[in-house]
Amino acid sequence: MSDGTGSFQVGVIIPAAGQSTRFGSDKLGQDLGGRPLLLRTVELFTRRDEVRCIVVAAPPDALEEFRSRYGAQLGFHGVRIVAGGIADRWESVRNALAAIDESCTHIAVHDAARPAASDALLARVFDAARVAPAVIPGEPVSATLKRISEESFAAAPDEEVADAILGTEGREATRGHRVTETIDRTRVVAVQTPQVFEASLLRRAYAQDNLGGATDDSMLVERLGEPVLVVSGEARNIKVTTQADLALVRAVLGHRAPEERPAHKRF
Ligand code: CTP
Ligand code: MG
């Protein structure tokens, strides 16, 4: 590895086929400093020397719309677009995997919804992946974690008393769930992407029979019984899930919302 990249060729999979249900509208098309969020995410990787190819998994039910919206800019970077899966992220990754160049020694999977990962994080994960077959970023969990009951309960069992104190609206607002357990957070980490794997290992993980229930890619590697290394993640690597996350990402990247920018600088 004289040039530091010779035997480390990374194919990148960007799952971007989700429905943005919790966000409420297409989160990947949101403006981030004048460019759609999806392109910001893709461009994290176009800047890296180790990256040999990038495949984006797009919503299968809106593929043509996706191509007309992003095709030109993605094509400029040599990015391939494949149809993802409607229901499950793993289906999107599996479809993209088939389009990754065979010559890639490693494969990185990164959520389209994480546009604020730093280049330092990418460098850290890629460096570790040169020596470990499966590497994921993770952050210690600082919150106290509790498991709660599935059903919700009224705060006051006696509705007449509750109504007298809070009124009917207050009664609804004070419904809650019961704590069933406090979860020990010792050595618990919240994991992020990019997750980087030896190409053959990830292909083997995705060739398993039952991929259901996998919420990230490393879980499928764990199912093979293969070790997964966790390196430091970072707080700024936010997954845009709700509108509040988008505001945080804009703050991290120093972008103003489009309505706060002069009209000629919006797209
Ligand atoms: N994703 C995907 N294919 C799916 C589901 C999710 O490619 N069938 C992608 C999303 O586009 C996103 C990433 O996986 O980049 C993480 O998923 P998430 O944050 O849950 O996004 P959505 O599924 O779009 O959001 P929601 O769950 O609120 O609908
Ligand atoms: Mg989802």
Coordinates of N, CA, C and O and ligand atoms in Angstrom, one line a residue, residues 15-23 27-28 57 85-89 92 111-113 239-241, ligand 1:
P15 N -28.3 4.3 1.1 CA -29.8 4.0 1.0 C -30.6 5.3 1.1 O -30.5 6.0 2.1
A16 N -31.4 5.6 0.1 CA -32.1 6.8 0.0 C -33.6 6.5 -0.4 O -34.2 7.4 -1.1
A17 N -34.1 5.4 -0.1 CA -35.4 4.9 -0.6 C -36.5 5.1 0.4 O -37.6 4.6 0.2
G18 N -36.2 5.7 1.6 CA -37.2 5.8 2.7 C -38.3 6.7 2.3 O -38.3 7.5 1.4
Q19 N -39.3 6.6 3.2 CA -40.6 7.4 2.9 C -40.6 8.7 3.7 O -41.6 9.4 3.6
S20 N -39.6 9.0 4.6 CA -39.6 10.2 5.4 C -40.9 10.4 6.2 O -41.4 11.5 6.4
T21 N -41.4 9.3 6.7 CA -42.7 9.3 7.4 C -42.7 10.2 8.7 O -43.6 11.1 8.8
R22 N -41.7 10.1 9.5 CA -41.6 10.9 10.7 C -41.3 12.3 10.4 O -41.7 13.2 11.1
F23 N -40.6 12.6 9.3 CA -40.3 14.0 8.9 C -41.5 14.7 8.4 O -41.7 15.9 8.6
K27 N -37.6 14.3 3.1 CA -36.5 15.0 3.9 C -35.2 15.1 3.1 O -34.4 16.0 3.2
L28 N -35.0 14.1 2.1 CA -33.7 14.1 1.4 C -33.7 15.2 0.3 O -32.6 15.6 -0.2
A57 N -29.6 4.0 -3.5 CA -30.8 3.3 -3.7 C -32.0 4.3 -3.5 O -32.1 4.9 -2.5
G85 N -35.8 -0.7 -1.7 CA -37.0 -1.4 -1.3 C -38.0 -0.5 -0.7 O -37.6 0.5 0.0
I86 N -39.3 -0.8 -0.8 CA -40.3 0.1 -0.3 C -40.3 0.0 1.3 O -40.2 1.0 2.0
A87 N -40.4 -1.2 1.8 CA -40.6 -1.4 3.2 C -39.3 -1.3 4.0 O -39.3 -0.6 5.1
D88 N -38.3 -1.9 3.6 CA -37.2 -2.1 4.5 C -35.8 -1.6 3.9 O -35.5 -1.8 2.8
R89 N -35.1 -1.0 4.8 CA -33.8 -0.5 4.5 C -32.9 -1.6 4.0 O -32.1 -1.4 3.0
S92 N -33.1 -2.1 0.3 CA -32.4 -1.1 -0.4 C -30.9 -1.4 -0.5 O -30.3 -1.2 -1.6
D111 N -26.3 6.2 5.6 CA -27.6 6.7 5.4 C -27.6 8.0 4.7 O -26.9 9.0 5.0
A112 N -28.5 8.1 3.7 CA -28.7 9.4 2.9 C -29.1 10.5 3.9 O -28.7 11.7 3.7
A113 N -29.7 10.1 5.0 CA -30.3 11.1 5.9 C -29.2 11.6 6.9 O -29.5 12.4 7.8
K239 N -28.8 11.8 12.3 CA -29.7 11.3 11.2 C -31.0 12.1 11.2 O -31.7 12.2 12.2
V240 N -31.2 12.8 10.1 CA -32.4 13.6 10.0 C -33.6 12.7 10.0 O -33.8 12.0 9.1
T241 N -34.3 12.8 11.1 CA -35.5 12.0 11.3 C -36.8 12.9 11.4 O -37.8 12.6 10.7
Ligands
CTP1 N1 -34.1 3.8 3.7 C1 -34.0 3.1 2.5 N2 -35.0 2.2 2.1 C2 -36.0 2.0 3.0 C3 -36.1 2.7 4.2 C4 -35.1 3.6 4.6 O1 -33.1 3.3 1.7 N3 -37.0 1.1 2.6 C5 -33.0 4.8 4.0 C6 -33.6 6.2 4.2 O2 -33.8 6.9 2.9 C7 -32.6 6.9 5.1 C8 -32.0 5.7 5.8 O3 -32.4 4.5 5.1 O4 -31.6 7.5 4.3 C9 -32.3 5.7 7.3 O5 -33.8 5.5 7.4 P1 -34.7 6.5 8.1 O6 -34.0 7.6 8.8 O7 -35.7 5.7 8.9 O8 -35.5 7.2 6.9 P2 -37.0 7.0 6.4 O9 -37.3 5.5 6.4 O10 -37.2 7.7 5.2 O11 -37.9 7.7 7.6 P3 -39.1 7.2 8.3 O12 -38.7 5.9 9.0 O13 -39.5 8.3 9.3 O14 -40.2 6.9 7.3

